[in-house]
CSV table of C-alpha atoms and ligand atoms in Angstrom, one decimal:
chain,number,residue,atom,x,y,z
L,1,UNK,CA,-66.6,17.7,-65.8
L,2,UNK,CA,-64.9,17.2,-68.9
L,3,UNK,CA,-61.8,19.4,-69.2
L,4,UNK,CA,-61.0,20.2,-72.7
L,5,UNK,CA,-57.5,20.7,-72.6
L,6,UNK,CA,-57.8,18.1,-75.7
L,7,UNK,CA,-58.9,21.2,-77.7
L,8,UNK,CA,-56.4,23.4,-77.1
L,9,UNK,CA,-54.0,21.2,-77.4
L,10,UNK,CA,-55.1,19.8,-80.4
L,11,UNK,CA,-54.9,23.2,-82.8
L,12,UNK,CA,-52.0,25.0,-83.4
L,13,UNK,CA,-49.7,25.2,-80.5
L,14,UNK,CA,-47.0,27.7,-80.8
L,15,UNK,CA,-44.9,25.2,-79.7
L,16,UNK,CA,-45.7,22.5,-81.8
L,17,UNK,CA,-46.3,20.2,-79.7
L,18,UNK,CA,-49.2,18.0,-80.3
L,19,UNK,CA,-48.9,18.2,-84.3
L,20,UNK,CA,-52.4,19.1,-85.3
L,21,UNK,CA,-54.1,16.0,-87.5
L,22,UNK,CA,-53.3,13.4,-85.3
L,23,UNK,CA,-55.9,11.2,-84.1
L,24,UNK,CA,-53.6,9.9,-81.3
L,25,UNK,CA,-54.3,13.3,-79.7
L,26,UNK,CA,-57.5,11.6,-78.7
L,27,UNK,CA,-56.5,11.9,-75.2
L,28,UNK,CA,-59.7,12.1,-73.6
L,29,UNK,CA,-61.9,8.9,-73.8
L,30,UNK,CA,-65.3,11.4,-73.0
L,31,UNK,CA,-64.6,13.7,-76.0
L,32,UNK,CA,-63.9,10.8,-78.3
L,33,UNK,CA,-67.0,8.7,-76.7
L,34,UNK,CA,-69.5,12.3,-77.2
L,35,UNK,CA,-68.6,13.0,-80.9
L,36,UNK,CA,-69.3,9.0,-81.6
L,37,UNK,CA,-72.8,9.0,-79.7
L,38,UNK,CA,-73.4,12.3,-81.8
L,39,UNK,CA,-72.4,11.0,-85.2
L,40,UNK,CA,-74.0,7.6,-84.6
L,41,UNK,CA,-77.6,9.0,-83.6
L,42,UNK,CA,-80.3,8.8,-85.8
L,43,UNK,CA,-80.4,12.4,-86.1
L,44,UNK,CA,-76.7,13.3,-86.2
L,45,UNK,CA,-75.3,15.7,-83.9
L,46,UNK,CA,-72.1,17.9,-82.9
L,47,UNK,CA,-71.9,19.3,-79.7
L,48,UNK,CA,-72.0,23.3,-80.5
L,49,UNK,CA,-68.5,23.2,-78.1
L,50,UNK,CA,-66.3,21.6,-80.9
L,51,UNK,CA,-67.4,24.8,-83.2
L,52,UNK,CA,-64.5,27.0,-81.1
L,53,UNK,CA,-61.0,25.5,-82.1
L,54,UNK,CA,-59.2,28.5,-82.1
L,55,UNK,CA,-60.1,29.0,-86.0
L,56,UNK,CA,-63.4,28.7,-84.5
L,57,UNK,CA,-63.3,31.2,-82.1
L,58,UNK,CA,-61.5,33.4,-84.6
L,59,UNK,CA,-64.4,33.0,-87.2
L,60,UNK,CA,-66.5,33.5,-84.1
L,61,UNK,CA,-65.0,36.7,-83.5
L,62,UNK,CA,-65.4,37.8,-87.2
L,63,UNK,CA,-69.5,36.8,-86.9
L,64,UNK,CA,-69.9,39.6,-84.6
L,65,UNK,CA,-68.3,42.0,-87.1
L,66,UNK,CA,-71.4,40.9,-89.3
L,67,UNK,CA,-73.9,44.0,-90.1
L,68,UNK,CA,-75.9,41.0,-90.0
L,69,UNK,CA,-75.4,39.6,-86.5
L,70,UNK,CA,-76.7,42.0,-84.4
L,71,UNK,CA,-76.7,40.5,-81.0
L,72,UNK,CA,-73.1,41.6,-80.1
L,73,UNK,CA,-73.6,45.0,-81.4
L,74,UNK,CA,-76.8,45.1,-79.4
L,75,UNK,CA,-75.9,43.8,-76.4
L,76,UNK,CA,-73.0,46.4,-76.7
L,77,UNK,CA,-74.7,49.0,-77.0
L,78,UNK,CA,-76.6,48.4,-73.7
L,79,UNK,CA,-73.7,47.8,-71.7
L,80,UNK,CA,-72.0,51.1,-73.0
L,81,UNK,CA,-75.7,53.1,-72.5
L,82,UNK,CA,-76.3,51.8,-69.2
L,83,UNK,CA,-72.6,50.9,-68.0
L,84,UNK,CA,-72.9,53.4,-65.0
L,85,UNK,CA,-76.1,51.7,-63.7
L,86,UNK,CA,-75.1,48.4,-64.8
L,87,UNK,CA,-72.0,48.9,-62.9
L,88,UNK,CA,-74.4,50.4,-59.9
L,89,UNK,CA,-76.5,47.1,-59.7
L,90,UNK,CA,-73.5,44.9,-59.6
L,91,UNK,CA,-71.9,46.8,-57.5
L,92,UNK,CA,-67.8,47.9,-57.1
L,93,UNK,CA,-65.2,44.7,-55.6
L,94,UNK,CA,-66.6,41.6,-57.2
L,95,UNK,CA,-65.5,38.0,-57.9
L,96,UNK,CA,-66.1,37.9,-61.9
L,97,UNK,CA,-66.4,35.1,-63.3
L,98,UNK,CA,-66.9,35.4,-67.4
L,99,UNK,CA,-68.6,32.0,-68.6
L,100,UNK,CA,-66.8,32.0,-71.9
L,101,UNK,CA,-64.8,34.8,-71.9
L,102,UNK,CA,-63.4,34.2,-75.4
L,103,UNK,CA,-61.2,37.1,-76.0
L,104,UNK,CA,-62.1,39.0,-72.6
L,105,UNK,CA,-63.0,42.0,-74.3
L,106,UNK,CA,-66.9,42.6,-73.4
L,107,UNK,CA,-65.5,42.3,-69.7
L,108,UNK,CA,-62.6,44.4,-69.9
L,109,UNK,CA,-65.0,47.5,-70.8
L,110,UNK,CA,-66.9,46.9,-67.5
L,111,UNK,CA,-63.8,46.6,-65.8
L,112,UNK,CA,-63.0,50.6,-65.6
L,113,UNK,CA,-66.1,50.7,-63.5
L,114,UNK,CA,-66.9,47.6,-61.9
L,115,UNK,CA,-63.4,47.6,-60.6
L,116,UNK,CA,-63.7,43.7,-59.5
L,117,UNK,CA,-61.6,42.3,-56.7
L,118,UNK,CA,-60.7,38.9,-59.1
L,119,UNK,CA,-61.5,38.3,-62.7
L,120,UNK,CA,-61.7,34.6,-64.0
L,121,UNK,CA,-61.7,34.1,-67.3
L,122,UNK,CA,-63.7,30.4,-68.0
L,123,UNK,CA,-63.5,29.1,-71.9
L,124,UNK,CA,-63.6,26.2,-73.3
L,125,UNK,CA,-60.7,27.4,-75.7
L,126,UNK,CA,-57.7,27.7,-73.3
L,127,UNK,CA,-55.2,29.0,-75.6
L,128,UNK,CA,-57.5,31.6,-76.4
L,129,UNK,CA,-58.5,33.0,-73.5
L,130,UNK,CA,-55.0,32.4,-71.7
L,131,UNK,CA,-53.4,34.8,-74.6
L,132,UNK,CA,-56.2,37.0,-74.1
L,133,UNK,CA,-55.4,37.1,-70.8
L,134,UNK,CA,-51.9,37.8,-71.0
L,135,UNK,CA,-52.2,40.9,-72.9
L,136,UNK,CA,-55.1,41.8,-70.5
L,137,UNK,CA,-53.0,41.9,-67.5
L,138,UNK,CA,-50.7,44.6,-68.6
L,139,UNK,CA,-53.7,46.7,-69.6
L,140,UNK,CA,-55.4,46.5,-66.0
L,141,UNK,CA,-52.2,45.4,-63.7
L,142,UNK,CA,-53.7,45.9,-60.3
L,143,UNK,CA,-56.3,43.0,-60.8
L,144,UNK,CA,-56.4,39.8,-59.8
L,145,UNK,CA,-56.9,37.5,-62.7
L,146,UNK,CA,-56.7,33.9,-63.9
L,147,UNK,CA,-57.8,32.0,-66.8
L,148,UNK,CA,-59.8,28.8,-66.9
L,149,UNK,CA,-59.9,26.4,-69.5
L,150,UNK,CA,-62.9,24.1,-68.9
L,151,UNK,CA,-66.4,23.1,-70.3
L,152,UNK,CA,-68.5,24.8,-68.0
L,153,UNK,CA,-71.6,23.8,-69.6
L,154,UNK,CA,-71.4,19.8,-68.3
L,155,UNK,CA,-69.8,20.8,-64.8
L,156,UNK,CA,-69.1,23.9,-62.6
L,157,UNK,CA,-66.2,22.9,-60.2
L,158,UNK,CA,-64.4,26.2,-59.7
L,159,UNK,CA,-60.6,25.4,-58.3
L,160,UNK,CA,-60.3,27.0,-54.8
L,161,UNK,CA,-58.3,30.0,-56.1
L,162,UNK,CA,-61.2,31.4,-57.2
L,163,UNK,CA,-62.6,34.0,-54.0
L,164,UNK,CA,-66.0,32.7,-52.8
L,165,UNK,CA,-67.1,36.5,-51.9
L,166,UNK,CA,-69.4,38.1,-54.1
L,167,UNK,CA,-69.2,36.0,-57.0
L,168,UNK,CA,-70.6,37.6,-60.1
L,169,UNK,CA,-71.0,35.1,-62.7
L,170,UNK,CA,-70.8,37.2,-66.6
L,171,UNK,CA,-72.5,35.2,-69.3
L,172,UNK,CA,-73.0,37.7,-72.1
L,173,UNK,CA,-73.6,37.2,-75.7
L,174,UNK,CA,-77.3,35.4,-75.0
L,175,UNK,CA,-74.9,31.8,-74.9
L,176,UNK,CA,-77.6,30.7,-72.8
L,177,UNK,CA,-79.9,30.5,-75.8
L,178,UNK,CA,-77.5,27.6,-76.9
L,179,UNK,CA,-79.0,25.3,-74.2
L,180,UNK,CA,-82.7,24.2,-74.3
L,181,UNK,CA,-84.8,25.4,-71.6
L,182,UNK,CA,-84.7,22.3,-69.8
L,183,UNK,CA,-80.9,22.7,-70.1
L,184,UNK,CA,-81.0,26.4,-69.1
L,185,UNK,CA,-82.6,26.1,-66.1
L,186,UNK,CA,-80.1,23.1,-64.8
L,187,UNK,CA,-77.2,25.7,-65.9
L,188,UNK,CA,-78.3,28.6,-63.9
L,189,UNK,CA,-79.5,26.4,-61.3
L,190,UNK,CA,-76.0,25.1,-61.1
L,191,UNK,CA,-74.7,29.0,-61.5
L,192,UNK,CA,-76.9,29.6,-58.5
L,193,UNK,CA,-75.4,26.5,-56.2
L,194,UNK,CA,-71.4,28.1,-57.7
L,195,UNK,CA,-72.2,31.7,-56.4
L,196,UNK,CA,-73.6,31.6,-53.1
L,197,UNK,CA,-76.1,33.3,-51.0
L,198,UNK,CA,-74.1,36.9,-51.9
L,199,UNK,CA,-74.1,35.9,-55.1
L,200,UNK,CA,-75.6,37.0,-58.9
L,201,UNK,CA,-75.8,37.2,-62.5
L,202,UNK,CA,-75.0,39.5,-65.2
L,203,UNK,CA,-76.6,38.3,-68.0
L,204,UNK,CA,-77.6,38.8,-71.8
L,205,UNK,CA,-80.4,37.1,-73.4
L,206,UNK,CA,-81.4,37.3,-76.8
L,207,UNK,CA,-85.0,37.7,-77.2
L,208,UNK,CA,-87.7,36.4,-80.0
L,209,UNK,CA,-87.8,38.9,-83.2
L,210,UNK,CA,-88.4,39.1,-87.0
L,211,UNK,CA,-88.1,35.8,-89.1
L,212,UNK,CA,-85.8,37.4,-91.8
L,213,UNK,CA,-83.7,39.3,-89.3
L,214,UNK,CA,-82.8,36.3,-87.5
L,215,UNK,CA,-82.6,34.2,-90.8
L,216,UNK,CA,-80.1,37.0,-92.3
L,217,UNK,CA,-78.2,36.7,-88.6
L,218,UNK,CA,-77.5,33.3,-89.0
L,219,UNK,CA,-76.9,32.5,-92.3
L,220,UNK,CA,-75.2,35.8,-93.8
L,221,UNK,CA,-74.0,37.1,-96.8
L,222,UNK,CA,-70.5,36.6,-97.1
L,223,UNK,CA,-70.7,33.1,-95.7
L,224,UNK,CA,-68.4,33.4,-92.3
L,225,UNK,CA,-71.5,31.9,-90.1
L,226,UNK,CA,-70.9,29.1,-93.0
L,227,UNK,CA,-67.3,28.8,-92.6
L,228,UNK,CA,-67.8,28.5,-88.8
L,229,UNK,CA,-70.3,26.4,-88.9
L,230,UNK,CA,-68.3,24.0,-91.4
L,231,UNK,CA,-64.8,24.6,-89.4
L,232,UNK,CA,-66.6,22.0,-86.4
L,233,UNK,CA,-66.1,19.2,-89.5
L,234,UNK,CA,-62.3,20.0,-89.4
L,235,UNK,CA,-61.9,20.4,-86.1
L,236,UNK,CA,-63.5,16.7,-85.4
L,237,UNK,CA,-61.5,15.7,-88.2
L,238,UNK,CA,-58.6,16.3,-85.8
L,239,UNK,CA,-60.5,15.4,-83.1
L,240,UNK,CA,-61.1,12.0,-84.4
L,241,UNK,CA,-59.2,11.0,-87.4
L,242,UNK,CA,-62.3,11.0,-89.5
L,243,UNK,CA,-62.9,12.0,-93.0
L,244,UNK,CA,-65.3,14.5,-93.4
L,245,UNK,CA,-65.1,15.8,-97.3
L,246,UNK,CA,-65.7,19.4,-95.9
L,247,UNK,CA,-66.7,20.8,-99.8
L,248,UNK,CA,-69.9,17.8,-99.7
L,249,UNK,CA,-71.1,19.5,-96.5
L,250,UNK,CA,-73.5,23.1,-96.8
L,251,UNK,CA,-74.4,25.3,-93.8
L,252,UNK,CA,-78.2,25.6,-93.1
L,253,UNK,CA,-79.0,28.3,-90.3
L,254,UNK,CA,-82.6,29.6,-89.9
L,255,UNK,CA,-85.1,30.8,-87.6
L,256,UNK,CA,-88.0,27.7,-86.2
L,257,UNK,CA,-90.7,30.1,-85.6
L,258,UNK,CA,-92.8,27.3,-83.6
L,259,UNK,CA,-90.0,26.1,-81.6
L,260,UNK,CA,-88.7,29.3,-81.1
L,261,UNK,CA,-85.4,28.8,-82.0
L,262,UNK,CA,-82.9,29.1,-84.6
L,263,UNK,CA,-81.4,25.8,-86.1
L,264,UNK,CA,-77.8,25.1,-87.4
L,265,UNK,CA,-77.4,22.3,-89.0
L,266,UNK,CA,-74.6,20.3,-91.9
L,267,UNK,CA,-76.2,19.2,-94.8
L,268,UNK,CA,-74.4,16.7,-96.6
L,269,UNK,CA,-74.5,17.9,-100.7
L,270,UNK,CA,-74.5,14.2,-102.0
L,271,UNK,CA,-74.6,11.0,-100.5
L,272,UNK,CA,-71.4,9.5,-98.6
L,273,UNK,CA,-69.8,7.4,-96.4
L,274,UNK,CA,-67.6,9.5,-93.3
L,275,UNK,CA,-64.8,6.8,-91.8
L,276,UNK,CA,-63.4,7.0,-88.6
L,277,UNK,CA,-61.0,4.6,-86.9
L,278,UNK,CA,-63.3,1.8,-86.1
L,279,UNK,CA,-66.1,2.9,-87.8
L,280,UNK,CA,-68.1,5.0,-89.6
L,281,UNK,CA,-71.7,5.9,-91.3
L,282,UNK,CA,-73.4,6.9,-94.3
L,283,UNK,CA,-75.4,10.1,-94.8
L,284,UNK,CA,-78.0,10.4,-97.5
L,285,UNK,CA,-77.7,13.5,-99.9
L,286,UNK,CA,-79.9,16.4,-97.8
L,287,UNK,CA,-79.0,14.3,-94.4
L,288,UNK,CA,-78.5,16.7,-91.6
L,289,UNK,CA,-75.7,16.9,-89.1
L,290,UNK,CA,-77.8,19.3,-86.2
L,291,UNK,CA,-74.8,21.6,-84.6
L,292,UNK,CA,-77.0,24.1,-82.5
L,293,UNK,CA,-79.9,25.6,-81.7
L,294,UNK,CA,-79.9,29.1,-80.5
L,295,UNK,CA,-83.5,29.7,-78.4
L,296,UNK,CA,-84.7,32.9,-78.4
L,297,UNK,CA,-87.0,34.1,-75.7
L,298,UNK,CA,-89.7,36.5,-74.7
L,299,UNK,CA,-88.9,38.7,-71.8
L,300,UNK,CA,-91.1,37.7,-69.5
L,301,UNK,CA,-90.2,33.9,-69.8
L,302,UNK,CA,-86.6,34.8,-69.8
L,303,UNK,CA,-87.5,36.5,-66.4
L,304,UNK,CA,-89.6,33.3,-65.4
L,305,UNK,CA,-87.0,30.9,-66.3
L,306,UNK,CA,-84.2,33.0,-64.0
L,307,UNK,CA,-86.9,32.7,-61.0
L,308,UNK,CA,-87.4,28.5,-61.1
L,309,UNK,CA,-83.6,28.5,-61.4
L,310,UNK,CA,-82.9,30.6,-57.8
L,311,UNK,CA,-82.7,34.6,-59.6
L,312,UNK,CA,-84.7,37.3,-59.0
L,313,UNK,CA,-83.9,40.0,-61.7
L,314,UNK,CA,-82.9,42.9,-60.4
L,315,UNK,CA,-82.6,45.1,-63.2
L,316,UNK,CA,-83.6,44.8,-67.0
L,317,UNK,CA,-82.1,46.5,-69.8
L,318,UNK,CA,-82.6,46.7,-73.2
L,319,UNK,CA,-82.4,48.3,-76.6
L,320,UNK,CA,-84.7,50.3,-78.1
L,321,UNK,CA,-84.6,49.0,-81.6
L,322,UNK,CA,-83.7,46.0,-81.4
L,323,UNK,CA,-85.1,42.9,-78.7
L,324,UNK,CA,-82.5,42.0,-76.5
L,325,UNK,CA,-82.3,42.1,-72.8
L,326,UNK,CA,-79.3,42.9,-70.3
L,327,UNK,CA,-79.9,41.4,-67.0
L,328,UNK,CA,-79.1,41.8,-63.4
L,329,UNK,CA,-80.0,39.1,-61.3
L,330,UNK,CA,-79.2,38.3,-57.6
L,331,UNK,CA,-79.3,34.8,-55.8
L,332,UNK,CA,-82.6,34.5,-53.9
L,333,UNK,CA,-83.0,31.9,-51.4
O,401,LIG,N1,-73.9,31.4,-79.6
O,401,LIG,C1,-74.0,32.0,-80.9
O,401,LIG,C2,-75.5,32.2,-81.2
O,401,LIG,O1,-76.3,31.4,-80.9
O,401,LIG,C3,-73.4,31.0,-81.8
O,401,LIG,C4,-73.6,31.1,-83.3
O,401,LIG,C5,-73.7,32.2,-84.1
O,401,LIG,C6,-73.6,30.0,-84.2
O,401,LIG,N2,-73.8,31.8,-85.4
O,401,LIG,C7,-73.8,30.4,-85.5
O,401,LIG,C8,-73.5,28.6,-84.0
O,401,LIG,C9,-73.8,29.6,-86.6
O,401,LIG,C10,-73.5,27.7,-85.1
O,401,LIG,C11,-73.7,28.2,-86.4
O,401,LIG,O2,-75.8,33.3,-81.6
């Protein structure tokens, strides 16, 4: 598992150590080695987990403000309509574990009633989630809680202060999307291996929809999915010592009907050559950098894909108005 303390330490530390812009920071060979196999490939890529530096995470944050992007509003909405049988199917004294807790906050609404026995807070932006954590921990003082800063998605190696009871792992905000299927079922295969035989999931999957409401969601009108999308240039920038000319890139975001997924991508708005130390390549003008894909399911095949990975869902929640499901699912045999 790669541990991306490199991030963190890497963007702007209140300390100031590790001055942001240097490429020494490259501390970890893996990180380094990934973004080079990316940016070499044929069709270019970014892993979607250098889009949350912490300006990242904070443009991330702003997204969900978007009238636009409705799947944290939505999702919301069912927790705070069904909290008291959400909190029912889950069940009071858990081990929760929040798979990119970010700034904590869809947890800390449960917490009033799912009353957990630990709380760990995973993300792959430690700063973040250690200073969301921090002010957390004066608002609920009698639980147990610890942040983690680590990529879960490449590796699940929880440290042993983490209880083994009842593990609930959280993974709102329809991240798993983000993988493809293939990817997805590894992930909550692997989820299903880290919480045991007493073990399960809560859940939120984004489902399939209207072409222009996700095309609006993901590319909206005051350009912060853009900025976000473009902040992944700086932050590998950093990362790298490259020389991404963020103004030649443009944000593309829209919905693949027949893959059933929506595409992010970089465009590059003229031909030019990106350097790095050692190296470097040319892009075309229209040449695209691929960032994400955010996979967007049908209920039943969201259900499916929960049972080949070791789930049965339990409970299904979901919004009138708009498709999206909240799920309860508990380790089967
Ligand atoms: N996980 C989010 C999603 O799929 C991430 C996201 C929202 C995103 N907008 C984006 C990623 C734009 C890249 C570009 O909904």
């Amino acid at each position: 598992m790669i541990n991306l303390m490199l991030t963190s330490c890497t963007t702007e530390t209140p300390s100031g150590a590790g001055a942001p812009g240097s490429s020494a920071q490259v501390s970890s060979a893996h990180v380094a080695a990934e973004l080079y196999d990316g940016l070499g490939a044929r069709q270019a890529t970014i892993s979607p987990k250098f889009l949350y530096d912490a300006l990242g995470s904070k443009l991330f944050e702003a997204i969900c403000e978007l009238p636009e992007y409705y799947p944290t509003r939505t999702e919301a909405g069912i927790f705070e309509r069904h909290a008291g049988e959400i909190a029912h199917a889950c069940g009071v004294g858990t081990t929760l574990i929040d798979l990119g807790a970010g700034n904590c906050a869809k947890a800390a609404a449960l917490f009033p009633l799912l009353r957990p026995a630990q709380y760990v807070a995973v993300d792959i932006s430690t700063d973040f989630v250690s200073e969301a954590l921090a002010r957390l921990r004066l608002r609920f003082p009698h639980i147990e809680m610890q942040a983690l800063g680590l990529d879960f998605s490449s590796g699940l190696a929880l440290p042993d202060s983490v209880r083994r009871e009842r593990r609930l792992f959280f993974y709102p905000g329809s991240s798993l999307g983000n993988f493809t299927p293939p990817e997805a079922r590894s992930f909550l295969t692997r989820l299903r291996k880290g919480c045991g035989p007493d073990g399960a999931l809560l859940i939120g999957i984004d489902l399939a929809k209207d072409k222009a409401v996700l095309d609006a969601a993901y590319d909206d009108a005051l350009g912060v999915t853009a900025a976000f999308n473009l902040n992944v240039l700086r932050h590998v920038n950093r990362l790298l010592g490259s020389d991404f000319d963020i103004p030649a890139w443009r944000h593309v975001g829209f919905y693949n009907e027949a893959a059933g997924r929506v595409e992010m991508h970089l465009e590059a708005k003229r031909a030019q050559r990106v350097r790095w130390p050692g190296g470097g390549r040319d892009f075309a003008a229209g040449e695209r950098i691929h960032t994400e894909n955010s996979y967007k399911y049908r209920q039943a095949d969201a259900i499916g894909l929960l049972e080949q990975s070791g789930f049965e869902a339990t409970r299904v929640w979901t919004d009138p108005h708009c498709p999206f499901a909240v799920i309860h699912a508990q380790a089967i045999a």
